[in-house]
Amino acid sequence: MPEFIDKVIGKKVAGTRVVPLTVKIVVIFTIFLLISNFTSNYINLMLNRGEQIGLLNELLIKDLRELHVFAGNQHEIYRFNNDLQEATENLTAAAARDFRGERSTALGVNESGVLLFHATNDAALSEFEDEAALELIRSRMAEGVEEGTLNFSLYGDRYFGVYKYHSRWDVFLLRGEELGEFYADSARIFTEISVIILLITLVCVAVGIFLLRYILRFVGVITASIMKMQNNQAIDLLDMSGAPNDDVTYLGVAFNSLASTIDNLMNIFKKFVARDVAARAYKEREIRLEGTKRQLTILFTDIKSFTFMTETLGTDIIKLLNLHYDKAIRNIHENNGDIGSIIGDALLAVFGTIAEDGDNKSLQALRSAYLIQDVAADLRREMHHRREKILEQRGSMTETEEAIYQAVLIEVGVGLDGGEVFYGNIGSYERMVNTVIGDNVNSAARLEGLTRVYRVPIICSDYVRAEVLYSAADEFEFVELDKVQVKGKTQGKRVYWPIKREHLTESLTEEIERFNTGRDAYYEGDWKAGLAAMKRCGLGISEVFVERMKGARVPEDWNGIWTMKEK
């Protein structure tokens, strides 16, 4: 039933029912059509009743004239036999012969209201009960008027009649018809015509609805499409295929033009702000200076040897950066991350900002980190392939070409950390930016810097490790690299090298075991055993510890935490 109501009188949007234009037109048209027809029918009825009253008046006058003559004859008989009862019975019978209805009446009444006779199908009265009508007759009589028309009441009903004074009987002869009975036929005709009008109107309404729905069908298409857009909180183009050449189609085409412009502006807007900010701005119609504390995961990536690349490539570095960032950002977006900022060779991404996203934000960030490494690796392979083709064709490369080749071999480091940060908009209502602020943001940048120290592509914190292991323990292996205290901090923290389990070969696993043995000895202050184990390890990360422990003594206050002197 609710679906039928919504289909007929429109759906509710934000508590307000949107009534279809077709329904409004049909209802208004029907109301005015019915008013017009019923009014015309009523006016016709009133005019016909006027004619009927005139005709009735003539008939009643004829009956009254005959009754007046008959009353005169009866008076002569009465004078002869002096039998009043017989005379009144004869008058009653003669008057009743001309009755046309069940409520017809004829009577003779004197100025005092006493009835000489009363011909009726109801109980006869002895007195005339309508004093107002009797007073009207007396006043007219006083003016010398002995006959006329008269409206009067009998038995509580209204009558129309004619009267004439009979001097010999000294009574007014009155012939009348009850109005309700007299008007019954016209009322019946009025009702029948009204029913016919109603039926014809309903048929016309049905045909009108069909025609209007067809003519205005694209009004419904436009309304339904806009409601869908409102529910989805996304603007789209209207399907106007097959639309007629009218003003409704023009409105639809104009809307599509406006929608295209808005969609274009929205796409541009999304390219400069975080996606959750764009979605909130679209929904709330404004952007405010506000922010909240949230649990987010931060990804920081930086291109290594960027100074050399800039000096070698000059302004062409922009093309290279765009080539790299285009794929990297797409991968971040595919994992529900948002770009916080891009500053030259550095990119900051934030995960966990999209409210409806229920996935593990640290897992998404780590997957994105590996995809960014894949983007850089693909570019290096492509450059290497082109170098090989040049060498095949020419046999060698110039010194400048070789420098350019080395410059485009992009290598990136990625640092991941997470926790409670401030996320929101800062600035002024003239110009604002979306930003993320917190120690964990700085920590992600410091961890990226450590990728150069430990010679691994990705380093993450214990926060990221714990979240990933919670939901995807079978996807990544985490190698604890070290316990470090970065510059500006008073406490040390464990840092990890996340490795995809699919990359763990038997030889790599053995090397990791050797590294773990040396690292544990290093933690415990047994640098001799640690140095021996690190020398047996073939991983690049072991070289860092070899340099630290070779020829060095264990500090007296050693707690296993290495303090970084540089950011």
CSV table of C-alpha atoms in Angstrom, one decimal, residues 78-531:
chain,number,residue,atom,x,y,z
A,78,TYR,CA,-76.5,25.0,-0.3
A,79,ARG,CA,-79.0,28.0,-0.3
A,80,PHE,CA,-81.6,25.7,-1.7
A,81,ASN,CA,-81.2,22.6,0.6
A,82,ASN,CA,-79.3,24.3,3.4
A,83,ASP,CA,-77.0,21.2,3.7
A,84,LEU,CA,-73.5,22.5,4.5
A,85,GLN,CA,-71.9,19.1,5.0
A,86,GLU,CA,-73.0,17.9,1.6
A,87,ALA,CA,-71.7,21.1,0.0
A,88,THR,CA,-68.3,20.8,1.7
A,89,GLU,CA,-68.0,17.2,0.7
A,90,ASN,CA,-68.8,18.0,-2.9
A,91,LEU,CA,-66.2,20.8,-2.8
A,92,THR,CA,-63.6,18.4,-1.4
A,93,ALA,CA,-64.3,15.7,-3.9
A,94,ALA,CA,-64.3,18.2,-6.9
A,95,ALA,CA,-61.0,19.7,-5.7
A,96,ALA,CA,-59.4,16.2,-5.3
A,97,ARG,CA,-60.1,15.2,-8.8
A,98,ASP,CA,-57.5,17.7,-10.2
A,99,PHE,CA,-54.7,16.6,-7.8
A,100,ARG,CA,-51.4,15.7,-9.6
A,101,GLY,CA,-49.4,14.5,-6.6
A,102,GLU,CA,-49.7,12.6,-3.3
A,103,ARG,CA,-49.2,15.8,-1.4
A,104,SER,CA,-51.5,18.1,-3.5
A,105,THR,CA,-54.0,20.1,-1.5
A,106,ALA,CA,-57.0,22.4,-1.9
A,107,LEU,CA,-58.9,24.2,0.8
A,108,GLY,CA,-61.2,27.0,1.6
A,109,VAL,CA,-60.2,29.3,4.6
A,110,ASN,CA,-61.7,32.4,6.0
A,111,GLU,CA,-59.8,35.4,7.3
A,112,SER,CA,-59.8,33.9,10.8
A,113,GLY,CA,-58.1,30.7,9.6
A,114,VAL,CA,-61.2,28.4,9.9
A,115,LEU,CA,-61.4,25.9,7.1
A,116,LEU,CA,-64.6,25.5,5.2
A,117,PHE,CA,-63.2,22.3,3.5
A,118,HIS,CA,-59.8,20.7,3.1
A,119,ALA,CA,-59.1,18.3,0.2
A,120,THR,CA,-55.9,16.3,0.9
A,121,ASN,CA,-54.5,12.8,0.9
A,122,ASP,CA,-53.3,13.4,4.5
A,123,ALA,CA,-55.4,14.0,7.5
A,124,ALA,CA,-57.7,17.0,7.0
A,125,LEU,CA,-57.2,20.1,9.1
A,126,SER,CA,-59.8,22.2,10.8
A,127,GLU,CA,-57.7,25.3,10.9
A,128,PHE,CA,-55.1,26.9,8.6
A,129,GLU,CA,-51.8,26.6,10.5
A,130,ASP,CA,-49.6,29.1,8.6
A,131,GLU,CA,-50.5,32.4,10.3
A,132,ALA,CA,-47.9,34.3,8.3
A,133,ALA,CA,-49.5,33.3,5.0
A,134,LEU,CA,-52.9,34.1,6.3
A,135,GLU,CA,-51.8,37.6,7.4
A,136,LEU,CA,-50.4,38.1,3.9
A,137,ILE,CA,-53.8,37.3,2.4
A,138,ARG,CA,-55.6,39.6,4.8
A,139,SER,CA,-53.2,42.5,4.1
A,140,ARG,CA,-53.6,42.0,0.3
A,141,MET,CA,-57.4,41.9,0.8
A,142,ALA,CA,-57.3,45.2,2.7
A,143,GLU,CA,-55.6,46.6,-0.4
A,144,GLY,CA,-58.3,45.3,-2.6
A,145,VAL,CA,-56.3,42.3,-4.0
A,146,GLU,CA,-58.5,39.2,-3.9
A,147,GLU,CA,-56.3,36.7,-5.7
A,148,GLY,CA,-52.6,35.8,-6.2
A,149,THR,CA,-49.8,33.4,-5.6
A,150,LEU,CA,-48.8,32.2,-2.2
A,151,ASN,CA,-46.1,30.2,-0.4
A,152,PHE,CA,-47.4,28.5,2.7
A,153,SER,CA,-46.8,25.7,5.1
A,154,LEU,CA,-48.9,22.6,5.9
A,155,TYR,CA,-47.8,19.7,8.0
A,156,GLY,CA,-44.4,21.3,8.4
A,157,ASP,CA,-43.8,21.2,4.6
A,158,ARG,CA,-43.5,24.1,2.2
A,159,TYR,CA,-46.2,24.5,-0.5
A,160,PHE,CA,-46.6,26.8,-3.5
A,161,GLY,CA,-50.2,27.7,-4.6
A,162,VAL,CA,-52.7,30.3,-5.9
A,163,TYR,CA,-55.7,31.6,-4.1
A,164,LYS,CA,-58.9,33.5,-5.0
A,165,TYR,CA,-61.5,35.1,-2.7
A,166,HIS,CA,-65.1,33.7,-3.0
A,167,SER,CA,-67.5,36.3,-1.8
A,168,ARG,CA,-70.6,34.1,-1.4
A,169,TRP,CA,-68.8,31.6,0.8
A,170,ASP,CA,-66.6,34.4,2.3
A,171,VAL,CA,-63.6,32.2,2.1
A,172,PHE,CA,-60.3,32.1,0.1
A,173,LEU,CA,-60.1,29.2,-2.2
A,174,LEU,CA,-56.5,27.9,-2.1
A,175,ARG,CA,-55.0,25.4,-4.5
A,176,GLY,CA,-51.4,24.2,-3.8
A,177,GLU,CA,-48.6,21.7,-4.5
A,178,GLU,CA,-45.9,20.6,-2.0
A,179,LEU,CA,-42.6,21.9,-3.3
A,180,GLY,CA,-40.5,18.8,-2.4
A,181,GLU,CA,-42.8,16.5,-4.3
A,182,PHE,CA,-43.0,19.0,-7.2
A,183,TYR,CA,-39.2,19.3,-7.4
A,184,ALA,CA,-38.6,15.5,-6.9
A,185,ASP,CA,-38.4,14.8,-10.6
A,186,SER,CA,-36.1,17.7,-11.3
A,187,ALA,CA,-33.9,16.6,-8.3
A,188,ARG,CA,-33.9,13.1,-9.7
A,189,ILE,CA,-32.9,14.4,-13.1
A,190,PHE,CA,-30.2,16.5,-11.5
A,191,THR,CA,-28.8,13.5,-9.6
A,192,GLU,CA,-28.8,11.3,-12.7
A,193,ILE,CA,-27.1,14.0,-14.8
A,194,SER,CA,-24.6,14.5,-12.0
A,195,VAL,CA,-23.8,10.8,-12.0
A,196,ILE,CA,-23.4,10.8,-15.7
A,197,ILE,CA,-21.1,13.9,-15.5
A,198,LEU,CA,-19.1,12.2,-12.8
A,199,LEU,CA,-18.7,9.0,-14.9
A,200,ILE,CA,-17.8,10.9,-18.0
A,201,THR,CA,-15.3,13.0,-15.9
A,202,LEU,CA,-13.7,9.8,-14.5
A,203,VAL,CA,-13.3,8.5,-18.0
A,204,CYS,CA,-11.9,11.8,-19.2
A,205,VAL,CA,-9.5,11.8,-16.2
A,206,ALA,CA,-8.3,8.3,-17.0
A,207,VAL,CA,-7.7,9.2,-20.6
A,208,GLY,CA,-6.2,12.6,-19.4
A,209,ILE,CA,-3.8,10.8,-17.0
A,210,PHE,CA,-2.6,8.5,-19.8
A,211,LEU,CA,-2.1,11.4,-22.2
A,212,LEU,CA,-0.5,13.6,-19.6
A,213,ARG,CA,1.8,10.9,-18.4
A,214,TYR,CA,2.9,10.3,-22.0
A,215,ILE,CA,3.3,13.9,-22.8
A,216,LEU,CA,5.1,14.7,-19.5
A,217,ARG,CA,6.8,11.3,-19.2
A,218,PHE,CA,10.2,13.0,-19.0
A,219,VAL,CA,9.2,15.0,-16.0
A,220,GLY,CA,9.0,11.7,-14.1
A,221,VAL,CA,12.3,10.6,-15.6
A,222,ILE,CA,13.9,13.8,-14.5
A,223,THR,CA,12.4,13.7,-11.0
A,224,ALA,CA,13.3,10.0,-10.4
A,225,SER,CA,16.9,10.6,-11.6
A,226,ILE,CA,17.3,13.6,-9.3
A,227,MET,CA,15.9,11.6,-6.3
A,228,LYS,CA,18.4,8.9,-7.1
A,229,MET,CA,21.2,11.4,-7.3
A,230,GLN,CA,20.2,12.8,-3.9
A,231,ASN,CA,20.1,9.4,-2.3
A,232,ASN,CA,23.5,8.5,-3.8
A,233,GLN,CA,24.9,12.0,-3.0
A,234,ALA,CA,26.3,12.0,-6.5
A,235,ILE,CA,25.4,14.1,-9.6
A,236,ASP,CA,24.8,12.4,-12.9
A,237,LEU,CA,23.5,13.1,-16.4
A,238,LEU,CA,19.8,12.6,-17.2
A,239,ASP,CA,18.9,10.1,-19.9
A,240,MET,CA,16.9,12.3,-22.3
A,241,SER,CA,17.1,9.9,-25.3
A,242,GLY,CA,13.8,9.9,-27.1
A,243,ALA,CA,12.6,13.1,-25.5
A,244,PRO,CA,10.2,15.3,-27.5
A,245,ASN,CA,11.1,18.8,-28.6
A,246,ASP,CA,9.5,20.8,-25.8
A,247,ASP,CA,10.3,23.0,-22.8
A,248,VAL,CA,10.6,20.0,-20.4
A,249,THR,CA,13.3,18.5,-22.7
A,250,TYR,CA,15.0,21.9,-22.7
A,251,LEU,CA,15.1,21.9,-18.9
A,252,GLY,CA,16.6,18.4,-18.9
A,253,VAL,CA,19.2,19.4,-21.4
A,254,ALA,CA,20.0,22.5,-19.4
A,255,PHE,CA,20.3,20.3,-16.2
A,256,ASN,CA,22.7,18.0,-18.0
A,257,SER,CA,24.8,21.0,-19.1
A,258,LEU,CA,24.9,22.3,-15.5
A,259,ALA,CA,25.6,18.8,-14.1
A,260,SER,CA,28.5,18.4,-16.5
A,261,THR,CA,29.9,21.7,-15.3
A,262,ILE,CA,29.4,20.8,-11.6
A,263,ASP,CA,30.9,17.3,-12.2
A,264,ASN,CA,33.9,18.8,-13.9
A,265,LEU,CA,34.4,21.2,-11.0
A,266,MET,CA,33.9,18.4,-8.5
A,267,ASN,CA,36.5,16.3,-10.3
A,268,ILE,CA,38.9,19.2,-10.3
A,269,PHE,CA,38.1,19.9,-6.6
A,270,LYS,CA,38.8,16.2,-5.7
A,271,LYS,CA,42.2,16.5,-7.3
A,272,PHE,CA,43.3,19.2,-4.9
A,273,VAL,CA,41.7,18.0,-1.6
A,274,ALA,CA,41.4,14.7,0.2
A,275,ARG,CA,38.5,12.5,-1.0
A,276,ASP,CA,36.7,12.5,2.4
A,277,VAL,CA,36.9,16.3,2.5
A,278,ALA,CA,35.3,16.5,-1.0
A,279,ALA,CA,32.6,14.0,-0.1
A,280,ARG,CA,31.8,15.9,3.1
A,281,ALA,CA,31.7,19.2,1.3
A,282,TYR,CA,29.3,17.8,-1.3
A,283,LYS,CA,27.0,16.4,1.5
A,284,GLU,CA,27.1,19.3,3.9
A,285,ARG,CA,27.4,22.1,1.3
A,286,GLU,CA,30.3,23.7,3.1
A,287,ILE,CA,33.9,23.2,4.5
A,288,ARG,CA,34.6,24.4,8.0
A,289,LEU,CA,37.8,25.1,9.9
A,290,GLU,CA,37.7,22.0,12.2
A,291,GLY,CA,39.5,18.9,13.1
A,292,THR,CA,39.4,15.9,15.3
A,293,LYS,CA,41.7,13.4,16.9
A,294,ARG,CA,41.7,10.2,15.0
A,295,GLN,CA,43.5,6.9,14.8
A,296,LEU,CA,45.2,7.0,11.4
A,297,THR,CA,48.1,5.3,9.6
A,298,ILE,CA,50.6,7.5,7.9
A,299,LEU,CA,52.7,6.6,4.8
A,300,PHE,CA,55.7,8.8,3.9
A,301,THR,CA,57.7,8.2,0.8
A,302,ASP,CA,60.7,10.0,-0.6
A,303,ILE,CA,62.7,9.7,-3.8
A,304,LYS,CA,66.4,8.9,-3.1
A,305,SER,CA,69.2,11.0,-4.8
A,306,PHE,CA,66.7,13.6,-5.8
A,307,THR,CA,69.3,16.4,-5.9
A,308,PHE,CA,71.4,14.5,-8.5
A,309,MET,CA,68.2,13.9,-10.5
A,310,THR,CA,67.2,17.5,-10.5
A,311,GLU,CA,70.7,18.7,-11.5
A,312,THR,CA,70.8,16.2,-14.3
A,313,LEU,CA,67.3,16.5,-15.7
A,314,GLY,CA,66.5,20.1,-15.1
A,315,THR,CA,62.9,21.0,-15.8
A,316,ASP,CA,62.3,17.5,-17.2
A,317,ILE,CA,62.3,16.3,-13.6
A,318,ILE,CA,58.6,17.4,-13.5
A,319,LYS,CA,57.7,14.9,-16.2
A,320,LEU,CA,59.5,12.1,-14.4
A,321,LEU,CA,57.8,13.0,-11.1
A,322,ASN,CA,54.4,13.1,-12.7
A,323,LEU,CA,55.0,9.7,-14.4
A,324,HIS,CA,55.9,8.2,-11.0
A,325,TYR,CA,53.2,10.0,-8.9
A,326,ASP,CA,50.4,9.2,-11.3
A,327,LYS,CA,50.7,5.5,-10.8
A,328,ALA,CA,51.7,5.7,-7.1
A,329,ILE,CA,48.7,7.9,-6.2
A,330,ARG,CA,46.3,5.6,-8.1
A,331,ASN,CA,47.6,2.7,-6.0
A,332,ILE,CA,47.1,4.7,-2.8
A,333,HIS,CA,43.6,5.6,-3.8
A,334,GLU,CA,42.8,2.0,-4.7
A,335,ASN,CA,43.7,1.1,-1.1
A,336,ASN,CA,41.4,3.8,0.3
A,337,GLY,CA,44.3,6.1,1.1
A,338,ASP,CA,44.2,9.9,0.7
A,339,ILE,CA,47.1,12.2,-0.3
A,340,GLY,CA,48.0,14.6,2.5
A,341,SER,CA,50.6,16.5,0.7
A,342,ILE,CA,53.2,16.4,-2.1
A,343,ILE,CA,56.4,18.4,-1.6
A,344,GLY,CA,58.8,17.8,-4.5
A,345,ASP,CA,60.2,14.3,-4.1
A,346,ALA,CA,58.2,13.6,-0.9
A,347,LEU,CA,54.7,12.3,-0.6
A,348,LEU,CA,52.5,12.0,2.5
A,349,ALA,CA,49.5,9.7,2.4
A,350,VAL,CA,46.9,9.0,5.1
A,351,PHE,CA,44.8,5.9,5.7
A,352,GLY,CA,41.7,5.5,7.7
A,353,THR,CA,40.0,8.7,6.9
A,354,ILE,CA,37.1,7.2,4.9
A,355,ALA,CA,34.3,6.6,7.4
A,356,GLU,CA,32.5,3.8,5.6
A,357,ASP,CA,35.8,1.9,5.0
A,358,GLY,CA,36.0,-0.9,7.5
A,359,ASP,CA,39.3,-2.5,6.2
A,360,ASN,CA,42.5,-2.5,8.2
A,361,LYS,CA,44.1,0.9,7.5
A,362,SER,CA,47.7,-0.3,8.3
A,363,LEU,CA,47.3,-3.2,6.0
A,364,GLN,CA,46.1,-0.9,3.2
A,365,ALA,CA,49.0,1.4,3.8
A,366,LEU,CA,51.5,-1.5,3.7
A,367,ARG,CA,50.0,-2.8,0.5
A,368,SER,CA,50.3,0.7,-1.0
A,369,ALA,CA,53.9,0.9,0.1
A,370,TYR,CA,54.7,-2.3,-1.9
A,371,LEU,CA,52.8,-1.1,-4.9
A,372,ILE,CA,54.8,2.2,-4.8
A,373,GLN,CA,58.0,0.1,-4.8
A,374,ASP,CA,56.6,-1.9,-7.8
A,375,VAL,CA,55.9,1.4,-9.7
A,376,ALA,CA,59.5,2.5,-9.2
A,377,ALA,CA,60.8,-1.0,-10.1
A,378,ASP,CA,58.7,-1.0,-13.3
A,379,LEU,CA,60.1,2.3,-14.3
A,380,ARG,CA,63.7,1.1,-13.7
A,381,ARG,CA,63.0,-2.0,-15.8
A,382,GLU,CA,61.6,0.2,-18.6
A,383,MET,CA,64.6,2.5,-18.5
A,384,HIS,CA,67.0,-0.5,-18.5
A,385,HIS,CA,65.2,-2.0,-21.5
A,386,ARG,CA,65.5,1.2,-23.5
A,387,ARG,CA,69.2,1.5,-22.6
A,388,GLU,CA,69.7,-2.0,-23.9
A,389,LYS,CA,68.0,-1.2,-27.2
A,390,ILE,CA,70.2,1.9,-27.6
A,391,LEU,CA,73.3,-0.2,-26.9
A,392,GLU,CA,72.2,-2.7,-29.4
A,393,GLN,CA,71.7,0.0,-32.1
A,394,ARG,CA,74.7,2.2,-31.4
A,395,GLY,CA,77.0,0.1,-29.2
A,396,SER,CA,77.4,2.8,-26.6
A,397,MET,CA,75.9,5.9,-24.9
A,398,THR,CA,77.3,9.3,-24.5
A,399,GLU,CA,78.3,10.6,-21.1
A,400,THR,CA,75.2,12.8,-20.9
A,401,GLU,CA,72.9,9.9,-21.9
A,402,GLU,CA,74.5,7.7,-19.2
A,403,ALA,CA,74.0,10.5,-16.6
A,404,ILE,CA,70.3,10.8,-17.7
A,405,TYR,CA,69.9,7.1,-17.5
A,406,GLN,CA,71.2,7.0,-13.9
A,407,ALA,CA,69.0,10.0,-13.0
A,408,VAL,CA,65.7,8.3,-14.1
A,409,LEU,CA,66.4,5.1,-12.1
A,410,ILE,CA,64.0,6.1,-9.4
A,411,GLU,CA,64.4,4.5,-6.0
A,412,VAL,CA,62.1,5.3,-3.1
A,413,GLY,CA,62.0,4.7,0.6
A,414,VAL,CA,58.8,4.3,2.5
A,415,GLY,CA,58.1,4.9,6.2
A,416,LEU,CA,54.9,3.8,7.9
A,417,ASP,CA,53.7,4.7,11.4
A,418,GLY,CA,50.3,5.2,12.9
A,419,GLY,CA,48.3,6.2,16.0
A,420,GLU,CA,46.4,9.2,17.3
A,421,VAL,CA,46.8,12.3,15.2
A,422,PHE,CA,44.9,15.6,14.6
A,423,TYR,CA,43.2,15.4,11.2
A,424,GLY,CA,41.2,18.3,9.8
A,425,ASN,CA,41.2,21.7,8.1
A,426,ILE,CA,43.4,24.6,9.2
A,427,GLY,CA,44.0,28.1,7.9
A,428,SER,CA,41.3,30.7,7.4
A,429,TYR,CA,38.0,30.9,5.6
A,430,GLU,CA,40.0,32.8,2.9
A,431,ARG,CA,42.3,29.9,2.3
A,432,MET,CA,42.5,26.6,4.1
A,433,VAL,CA,44.2,23.2,3.8
A,434,ASN,CA,43.5,19.7,4.9
A,435,THR,CA,46.3,18.4,7.1
A,436,VAL,CA,47.4,15.8,9.5
A,437,ILE,CA,49.5,16.7,12.6
A,438,GLY,CA,51.1,14.6,15.2
A,439,ASP,CA,54.3,12.8,16.4
A,440,ASN,CA,53.3,9.8,14.3
A,441,VAL,CA,53.4,11.9,11.2
A,442,ASN,CA,57.0,13.0,11.9
A,443,SER,CA,57.8,9.5,12.9
A,444,ALA,CA,56.7,8.1,9.5
A,445,ALA,CA,59.1,10.6,7.8
A,446,ARG,CA,61.9,9.6,10.2
A,447,LEU,CA,61.3,5.9,9.4
A,448,GLU,CA,61.5,6.7,5.7
A,449,GLY,CA,64.9,8.2,6.4
A,450,LEU,CA,66.0,5.0,8.1
A,451,THR,CA,65.5,3.1,4.9
A,452,ARG,CA,68.8,4.7,3.7
A,453,VAL,CA,70.5,3.7,6.9
A,454,TYR,CA,69.3,0.1,6.9
A,455,ARG,CA,69.3,-0.4,3.1
A,456,VAL,CA,65.7,-1.7,3.0
A,457,PRO,CA,62.8,-0.3,0.9
A,458,ILE,CA,60.2,-0.1,3.7
A,459,ILE,CA,60.3,0.4,7.4
A,460,CYS,CA,57.3,0.5,9.7
A,461,SER,CA,56.6,0.9,13.4
A,462,ASP,CA,55.3,-1.6,16.0
A,463,TYR,CA,51.9,0.1,15.7
A,464,VAL,CA,51.6,-0.9,12.0
A,465,ARG,CA,53.0,-4.3,12.6
A,466,ALA,CA,50.5,-5.1,15.3
A,467,GLU,CA,47.5,-4.0,13.2
A,468,VAL,CA,48.6,-6.0,10.1
A,469,LEU,CA,49.3,-9.1,12.1
A,470,TYR,CA,45.8,-8.8,13.7
A,471,SER,CA,44.0,-9.3,10.3
A,472,ALA,CA,46.6,-10.6,7.8
A,473,ALA,CA,49.3,-12.5,9.7
A,474,ASP,CA,49.7,-14.8,6.7
A,475,GLU,CA,50.4,-12.0,4.2
A,476,PHE,CA,53.5,-10.3,5.7
A,477,GLU,CA,56.6,-11.3,7.8
A,478,PHE,CA,58.1,-8.6,9.9
A,479,VAL,CA,61.8,-8.5,10.5
A,480,GLU,CA,62.8,-6.5,13.6
A,481,LEU,CA,65.6,-4.3,12.4
A,482,ASP,CA,66.6,-2.4,15.5
A,483,LYS,CA,65.6,-0.3,18.5
A,484,VAL,CA,66.3,3.3,17.7
A,485,GLN,CA,65.9,6.6,19.3
A,486,VAL,CA,65.4,9.2,16.6
A,487,LYS,CA,66.7,12.7,16.9
A,488,GLY,CA,64.3,14.9,19.0
A,489,LYS,CA,62.9,11.9,21.0
A,490,THR,CA,63.7,10.7,24.4
A,491,GLN,CA,62.5,7.1,24.0
A,492,GLY,CA,63.5,4.3,21.7
A,493,LYS,CA,61.2,2.3,19.5
A,494,ARG,CA,61.4,-0.9,17.6
A,495,VAL,CA,61.4,-0.7,13.8
A,496,TYR,CA,60.6,-3.4,11.3
A,497,TRP,CA,61.2,-4.4,7.8
A,498,PRO,CA,57.9,-5.9,6.4
A,499,ILE,CA,58.4,-8.6,3.8
A,500,LYS,CA,55.7,-10.3,1.7
A,501,ARG,CA,55.6,-13.9,2.6
A,502,GLU,CA,55.5,-14.8,-1.1
A,503,HIS,CA,59.0,-13.3,-1.4
A,504,LEU,CA,60.4,-15.4,1.4
A,505,THR,CA,62.7,-17.9,-0.2
A,506,GLU,CA,64.5,-20.6,1.7
A,507,SER,CA,67.8,-18.7,1.4
A,508,LEU,CA,66.3,-15.4,2.4
A,509,THR,CA,64.7,-17.1,5.5
A,510,GLU,CA,68.1,-18.5,6.4
A,511,GLU,CA,69.8,-15.0,6.1
A,512,ILE,CA,67.0,-13.5,8.3
A,513,GLU,CA,67.7,-16.1,10.9
A,514,ARG,CA,71.4,-15.2,10.9
A,515,PHE,CA,70.5,-11.6,11.2
A,516,ASN,CA,68.1,-12.2,14.1
A,517,THR,CA,70.9,-14.1,15.9
A,518,GLY,CA,73.4,-11.3,15.5
A,519,ARG,CA,70.7,-8.6,16.4
A,520,ASP,CA,69.8,-10.4,19.6
A,521,ALA,CA,73.4,-10.6,20.6
A,522,TYR,CA,73.8,-6.9,19.8
A,523,TYR,CA,70.8,-6.1,22.0
A,524,GLU,CA,72.3,-8.1,24.9
A,525,GLY,CA,75.7,-6.4,24.6
A,526,ASP,CA,77.6,-9.4,23.3
A,527,TRP,CA,79.0,-7.5,20.4
A,528,LYS,CA,81.6,-10.1,19.7
A,529,ALA,CA,79.1,-12.8,19.0
A,530,GLY,CA,76.9,-10.3,17.3
A,531,LEU,CA,79.6,-9.1,15.0
